[in-house]
Tab-separated table of C-alpha atoms in Angstrom:
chain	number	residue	atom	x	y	z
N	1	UNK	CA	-2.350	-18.576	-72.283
N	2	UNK	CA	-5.944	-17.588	-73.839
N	3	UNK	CA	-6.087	-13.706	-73.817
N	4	UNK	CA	-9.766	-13.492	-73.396
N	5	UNK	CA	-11.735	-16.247	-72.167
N	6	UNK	CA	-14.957	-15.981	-71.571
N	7	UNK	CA	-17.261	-19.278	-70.301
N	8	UNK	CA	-19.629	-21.370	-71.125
N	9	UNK	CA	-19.003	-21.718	-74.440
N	10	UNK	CA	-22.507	-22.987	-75.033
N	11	UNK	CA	-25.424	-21.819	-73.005
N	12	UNK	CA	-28.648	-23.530	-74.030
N	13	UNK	CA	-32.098	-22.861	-71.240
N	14	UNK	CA	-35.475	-22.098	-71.197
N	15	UNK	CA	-37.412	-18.865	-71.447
N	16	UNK	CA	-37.465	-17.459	-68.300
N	17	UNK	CA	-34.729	-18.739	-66.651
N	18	UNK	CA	-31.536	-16.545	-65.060
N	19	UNK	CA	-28.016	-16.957	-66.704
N	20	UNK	CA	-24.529	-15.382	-66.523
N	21	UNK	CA	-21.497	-15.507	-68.762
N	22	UNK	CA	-18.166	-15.032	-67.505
N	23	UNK	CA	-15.433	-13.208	-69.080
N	24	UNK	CA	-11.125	-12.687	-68.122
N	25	UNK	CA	-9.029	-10.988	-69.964
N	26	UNK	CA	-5.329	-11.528	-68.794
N	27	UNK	CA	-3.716	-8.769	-71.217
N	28	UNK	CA	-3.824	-5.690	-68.555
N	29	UNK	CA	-6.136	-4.230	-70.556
N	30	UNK	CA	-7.981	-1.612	-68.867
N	31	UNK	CA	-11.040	-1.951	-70.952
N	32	UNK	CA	-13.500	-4.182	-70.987
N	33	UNK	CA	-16.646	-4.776	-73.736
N	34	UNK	CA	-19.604	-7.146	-74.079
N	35	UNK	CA	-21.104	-7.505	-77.663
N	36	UNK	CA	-24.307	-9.206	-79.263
N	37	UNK	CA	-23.643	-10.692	-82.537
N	38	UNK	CA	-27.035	-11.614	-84.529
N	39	UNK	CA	-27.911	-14.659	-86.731
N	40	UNK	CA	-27.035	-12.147	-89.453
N	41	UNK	CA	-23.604	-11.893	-88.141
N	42	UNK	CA	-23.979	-8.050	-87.130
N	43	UNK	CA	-21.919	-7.409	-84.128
N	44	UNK	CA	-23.306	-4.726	-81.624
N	45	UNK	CA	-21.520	-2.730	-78.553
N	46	UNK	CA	-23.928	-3.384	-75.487
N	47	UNK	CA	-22.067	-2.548	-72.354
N	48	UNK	CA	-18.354	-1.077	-71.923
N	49	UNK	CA	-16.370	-0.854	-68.340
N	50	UNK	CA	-13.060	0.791	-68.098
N	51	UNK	CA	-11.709	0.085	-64.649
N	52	UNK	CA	-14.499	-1.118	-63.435
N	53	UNK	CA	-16.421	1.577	-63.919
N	54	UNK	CA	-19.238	1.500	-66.529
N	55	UNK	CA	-18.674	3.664	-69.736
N	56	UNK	CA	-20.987	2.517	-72.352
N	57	UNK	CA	-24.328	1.108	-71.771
N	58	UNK	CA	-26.327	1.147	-74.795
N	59	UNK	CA	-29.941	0.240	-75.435
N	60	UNK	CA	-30.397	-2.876	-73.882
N	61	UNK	CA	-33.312	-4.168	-71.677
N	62	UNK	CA	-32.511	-4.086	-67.981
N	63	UNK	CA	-32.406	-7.385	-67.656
N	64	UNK	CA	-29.190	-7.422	-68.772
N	65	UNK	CA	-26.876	-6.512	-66.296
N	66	UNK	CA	-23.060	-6.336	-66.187
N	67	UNK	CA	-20.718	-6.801	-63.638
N	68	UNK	CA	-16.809	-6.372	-63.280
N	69	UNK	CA	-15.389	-7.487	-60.092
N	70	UNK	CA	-11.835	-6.011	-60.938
N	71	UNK	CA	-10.557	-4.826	-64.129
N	72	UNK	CA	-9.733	-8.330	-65.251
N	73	UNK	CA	-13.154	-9.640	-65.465
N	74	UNK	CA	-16.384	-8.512	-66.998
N	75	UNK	CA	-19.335	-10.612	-66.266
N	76	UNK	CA	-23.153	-10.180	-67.965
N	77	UNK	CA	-25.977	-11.383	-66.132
N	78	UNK	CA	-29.326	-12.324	-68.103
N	79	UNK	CA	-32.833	-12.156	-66.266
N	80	UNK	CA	-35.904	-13.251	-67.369
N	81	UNK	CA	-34.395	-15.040	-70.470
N	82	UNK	CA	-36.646	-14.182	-73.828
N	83	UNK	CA	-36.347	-16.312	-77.448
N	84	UNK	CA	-34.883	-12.873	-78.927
N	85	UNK	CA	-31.875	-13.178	-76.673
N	86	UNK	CA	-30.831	-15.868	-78.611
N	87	UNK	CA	-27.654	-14.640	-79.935
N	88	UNK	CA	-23.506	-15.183	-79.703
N	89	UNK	CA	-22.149	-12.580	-77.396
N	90	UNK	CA	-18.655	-11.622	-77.183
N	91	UNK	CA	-15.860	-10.064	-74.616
N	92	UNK	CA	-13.573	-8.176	-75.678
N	93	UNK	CA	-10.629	-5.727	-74.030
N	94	UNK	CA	-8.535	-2.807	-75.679
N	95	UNK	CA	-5.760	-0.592	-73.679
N	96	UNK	CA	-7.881	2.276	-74.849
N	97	UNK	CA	-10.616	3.689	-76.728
N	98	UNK	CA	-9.444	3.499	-80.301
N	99	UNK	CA	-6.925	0.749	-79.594
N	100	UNK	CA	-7.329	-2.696	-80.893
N	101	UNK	CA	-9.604	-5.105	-78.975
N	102	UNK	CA	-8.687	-8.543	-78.170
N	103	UNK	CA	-12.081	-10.980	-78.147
N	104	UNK	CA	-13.098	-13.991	-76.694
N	105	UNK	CA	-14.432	-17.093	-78.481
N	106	UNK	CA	-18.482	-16.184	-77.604
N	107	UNK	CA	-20.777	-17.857	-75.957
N	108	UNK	CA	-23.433	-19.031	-78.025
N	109	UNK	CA	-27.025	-18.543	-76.529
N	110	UNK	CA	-30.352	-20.600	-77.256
N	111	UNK	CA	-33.597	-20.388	-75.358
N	112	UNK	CA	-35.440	-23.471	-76.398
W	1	UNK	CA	-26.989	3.670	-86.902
W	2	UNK	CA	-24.617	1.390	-88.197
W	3	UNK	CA	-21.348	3.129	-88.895
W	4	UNK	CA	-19.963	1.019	-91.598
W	5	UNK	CA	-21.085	-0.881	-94.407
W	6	UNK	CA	-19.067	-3.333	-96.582
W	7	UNK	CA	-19.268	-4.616	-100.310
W	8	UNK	CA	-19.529	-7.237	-101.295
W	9	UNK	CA	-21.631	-9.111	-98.660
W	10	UNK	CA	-19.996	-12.748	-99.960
W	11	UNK	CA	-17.098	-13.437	-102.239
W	12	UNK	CA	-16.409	-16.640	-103.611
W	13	UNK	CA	-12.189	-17.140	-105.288
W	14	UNK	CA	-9.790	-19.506	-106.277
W	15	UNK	CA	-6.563	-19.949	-103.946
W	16	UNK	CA	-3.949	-17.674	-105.496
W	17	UNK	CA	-6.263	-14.870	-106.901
W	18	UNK	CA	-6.599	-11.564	-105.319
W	19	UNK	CA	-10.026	-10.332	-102.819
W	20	UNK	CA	-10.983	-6.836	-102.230
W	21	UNK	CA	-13.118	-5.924	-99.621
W	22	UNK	CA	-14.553	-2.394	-99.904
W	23	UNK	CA	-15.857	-0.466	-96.398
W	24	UNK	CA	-17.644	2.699	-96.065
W	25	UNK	CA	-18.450	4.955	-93.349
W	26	UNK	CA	-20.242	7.713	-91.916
W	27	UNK	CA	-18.894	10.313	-89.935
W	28	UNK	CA	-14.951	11.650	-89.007
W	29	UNK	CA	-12.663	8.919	-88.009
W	30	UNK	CA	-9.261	9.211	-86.285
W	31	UNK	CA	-8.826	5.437	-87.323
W	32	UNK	CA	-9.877	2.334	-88.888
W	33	UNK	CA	-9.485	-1.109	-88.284
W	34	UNK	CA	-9.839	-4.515	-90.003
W	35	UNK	CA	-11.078	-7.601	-88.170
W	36	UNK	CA	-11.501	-11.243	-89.657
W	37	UNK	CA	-13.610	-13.902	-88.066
W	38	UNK	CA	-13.585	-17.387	-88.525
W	39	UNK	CA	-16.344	-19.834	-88.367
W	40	UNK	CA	-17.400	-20.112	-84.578
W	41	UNK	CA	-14.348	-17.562	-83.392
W	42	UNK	CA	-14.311	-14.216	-82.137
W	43	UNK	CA	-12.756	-11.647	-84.062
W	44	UNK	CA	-9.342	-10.954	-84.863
W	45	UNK	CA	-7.638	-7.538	-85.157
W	46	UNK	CA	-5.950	-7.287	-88.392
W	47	UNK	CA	-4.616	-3.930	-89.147
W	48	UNK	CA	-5.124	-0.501	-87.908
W	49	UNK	CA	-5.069	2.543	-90.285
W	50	UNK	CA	-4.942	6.186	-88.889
W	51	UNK	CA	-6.776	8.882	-90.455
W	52	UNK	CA	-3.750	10.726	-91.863
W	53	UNK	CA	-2.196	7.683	-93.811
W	54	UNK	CA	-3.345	6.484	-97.088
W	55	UNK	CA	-1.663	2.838	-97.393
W	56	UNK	CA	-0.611	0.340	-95.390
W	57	UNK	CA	0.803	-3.220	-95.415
W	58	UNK	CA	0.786	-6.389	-93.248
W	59	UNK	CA	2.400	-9.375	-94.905
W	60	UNK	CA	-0.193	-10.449	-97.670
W	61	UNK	CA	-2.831	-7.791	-96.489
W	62	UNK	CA	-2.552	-4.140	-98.263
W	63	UNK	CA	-5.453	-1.547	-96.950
W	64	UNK	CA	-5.931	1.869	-98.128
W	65	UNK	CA	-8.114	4.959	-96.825
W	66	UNK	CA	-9.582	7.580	-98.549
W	67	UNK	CA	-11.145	10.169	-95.388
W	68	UNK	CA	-12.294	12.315	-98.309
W	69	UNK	CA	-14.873	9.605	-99.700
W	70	UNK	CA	-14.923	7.896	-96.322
W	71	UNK	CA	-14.219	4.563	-97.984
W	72	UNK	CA	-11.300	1.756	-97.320
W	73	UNK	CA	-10.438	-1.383	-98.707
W	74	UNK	CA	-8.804	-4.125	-97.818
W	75	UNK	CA	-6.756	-6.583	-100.339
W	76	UNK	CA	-5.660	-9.750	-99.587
W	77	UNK	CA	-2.963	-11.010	-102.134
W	78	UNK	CA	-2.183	-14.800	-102.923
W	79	UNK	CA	-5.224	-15.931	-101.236
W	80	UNK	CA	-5.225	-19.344	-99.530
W	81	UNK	CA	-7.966	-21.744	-98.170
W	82	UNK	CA	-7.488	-20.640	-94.621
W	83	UNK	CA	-8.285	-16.877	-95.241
W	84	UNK	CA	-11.701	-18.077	-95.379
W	85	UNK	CA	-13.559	-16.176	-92.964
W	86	UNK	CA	-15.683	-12.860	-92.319
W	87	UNK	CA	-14.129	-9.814	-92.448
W	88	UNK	CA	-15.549	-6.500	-90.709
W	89	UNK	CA	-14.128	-2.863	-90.882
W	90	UNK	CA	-14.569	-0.766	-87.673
W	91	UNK	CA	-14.676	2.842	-86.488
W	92	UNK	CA	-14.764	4.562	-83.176
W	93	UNK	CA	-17.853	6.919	-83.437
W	94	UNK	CA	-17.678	10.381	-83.169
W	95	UNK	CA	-16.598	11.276	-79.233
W	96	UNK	CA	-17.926	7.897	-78.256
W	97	UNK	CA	-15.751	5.129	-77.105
W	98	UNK	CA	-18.180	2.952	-79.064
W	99	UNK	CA	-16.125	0.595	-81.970
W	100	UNK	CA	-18.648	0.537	-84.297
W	101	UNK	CA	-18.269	-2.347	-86.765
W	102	UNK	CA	-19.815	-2.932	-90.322
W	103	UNK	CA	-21.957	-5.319	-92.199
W	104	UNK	CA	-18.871	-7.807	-92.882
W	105	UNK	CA	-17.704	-9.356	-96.189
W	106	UNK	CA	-17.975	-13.280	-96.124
W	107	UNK	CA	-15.187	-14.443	-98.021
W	108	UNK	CA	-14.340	-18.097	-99.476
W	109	UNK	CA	-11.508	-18.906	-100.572
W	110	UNK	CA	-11.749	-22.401	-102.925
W	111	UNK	CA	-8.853	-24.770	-103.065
């Protein structure tokens, strides 16, 4: 019955090494977000698909790369991971661009 | 640029007492919403104000908008222990579809 679900829930891996997170929404949301929340708790928009198409991609390295399959899922894939990545990152969906979003639990990243 | 900013940063009460959360923002708004966060949880949509109303109520949350000073608040009424959590404000900016969301208010809420 979870909304948004988004797995693992804990992602712990070396520098360097590849990674994805997964994300579902099961709301028929159209919308789809990914967002990097700091040690400092300050939550930032990185990437935003609205039927799978690509909307929003904000200044991010290019080794992040997102991917949505269908318009239920939103997945980010990490390259080349780097200490700084080490963050919680969130999914989210909306019905629309001012509507409220729905978010998953995070997935809490460390690169050891 | 950061959209919104919130004061206080922390606030520490007694169950039963009232907490006010203050948010300000930077540019036109046709909305603003209200998210709390729990420790280790993703955020929560509270309430949704538009730009053309002034008050509104949810149960024991009141929040009020003032476009003219670009300010809003949100008050919590007959706090408990399990509104203890981080709450953010949060704007779409400008003609983006970006929800921008501010620096967050930490509250605690003491038994």
């Amino acid at each position: 019955d979870t909304a948004v679900s988004q797995t693992p829930k804990y992602l712990v891996t070396q520098m360097g090494n590849d990674k994805s997170i997964k994300c579902e929404q099961n709301l028929g949301h159209d919308t789809m977000y990914w967002y990097k929340q700091d040690s400092k708790k300050f939550l930032k928009i990185m990437f935003s698909y609205n039927n799978k198409e690509l909307i929003i991609n904000e200044t991010v390295p290019n080794r992040f790369s997102p991917k949505s399959p269908d318009k239920a899922h939103l997945n980010l894939h990490i390259n080349s991971l780097e200490l700084g990545d080490s963050a919680v990152y969130f999914c989210a969906s909306s019905q629309g661009r001012e509507e409220p979003q729905h978010f998953g639990d995070g997935t809490r990243l460390s690169i050891l | 640029s950061q959209q919104g900013e919130e004061d206080p940063q922390a606030l520490s009460i007694q169950e039963g007492e009232n907490a006010t959360m203050n948010c300000s923002y930077k540019t036109s708004i046709n909305n603003l919403q209200w998210y709390r966060q729990n420790s280790g949880r993703g955020l929560v949509h509270l309430i949704l104000i538009r730009s053309n109303e002034r008050e509104k109520h949810s149960g024991r949350l009141r929040v009020t908008l003032d476009t003219s000073k670009k300010s809003s608040s949100l008050l919590i009424t007959a706090s408990r222990a399990a509104d203890t959590a981080s709450y953010f404000c949060a704007t779409v900016l400008g003609n983006t579809d970006k929800l921008i969301f501010g620096t967050g208010t930490r509250l605690q809420v003491f038994p």
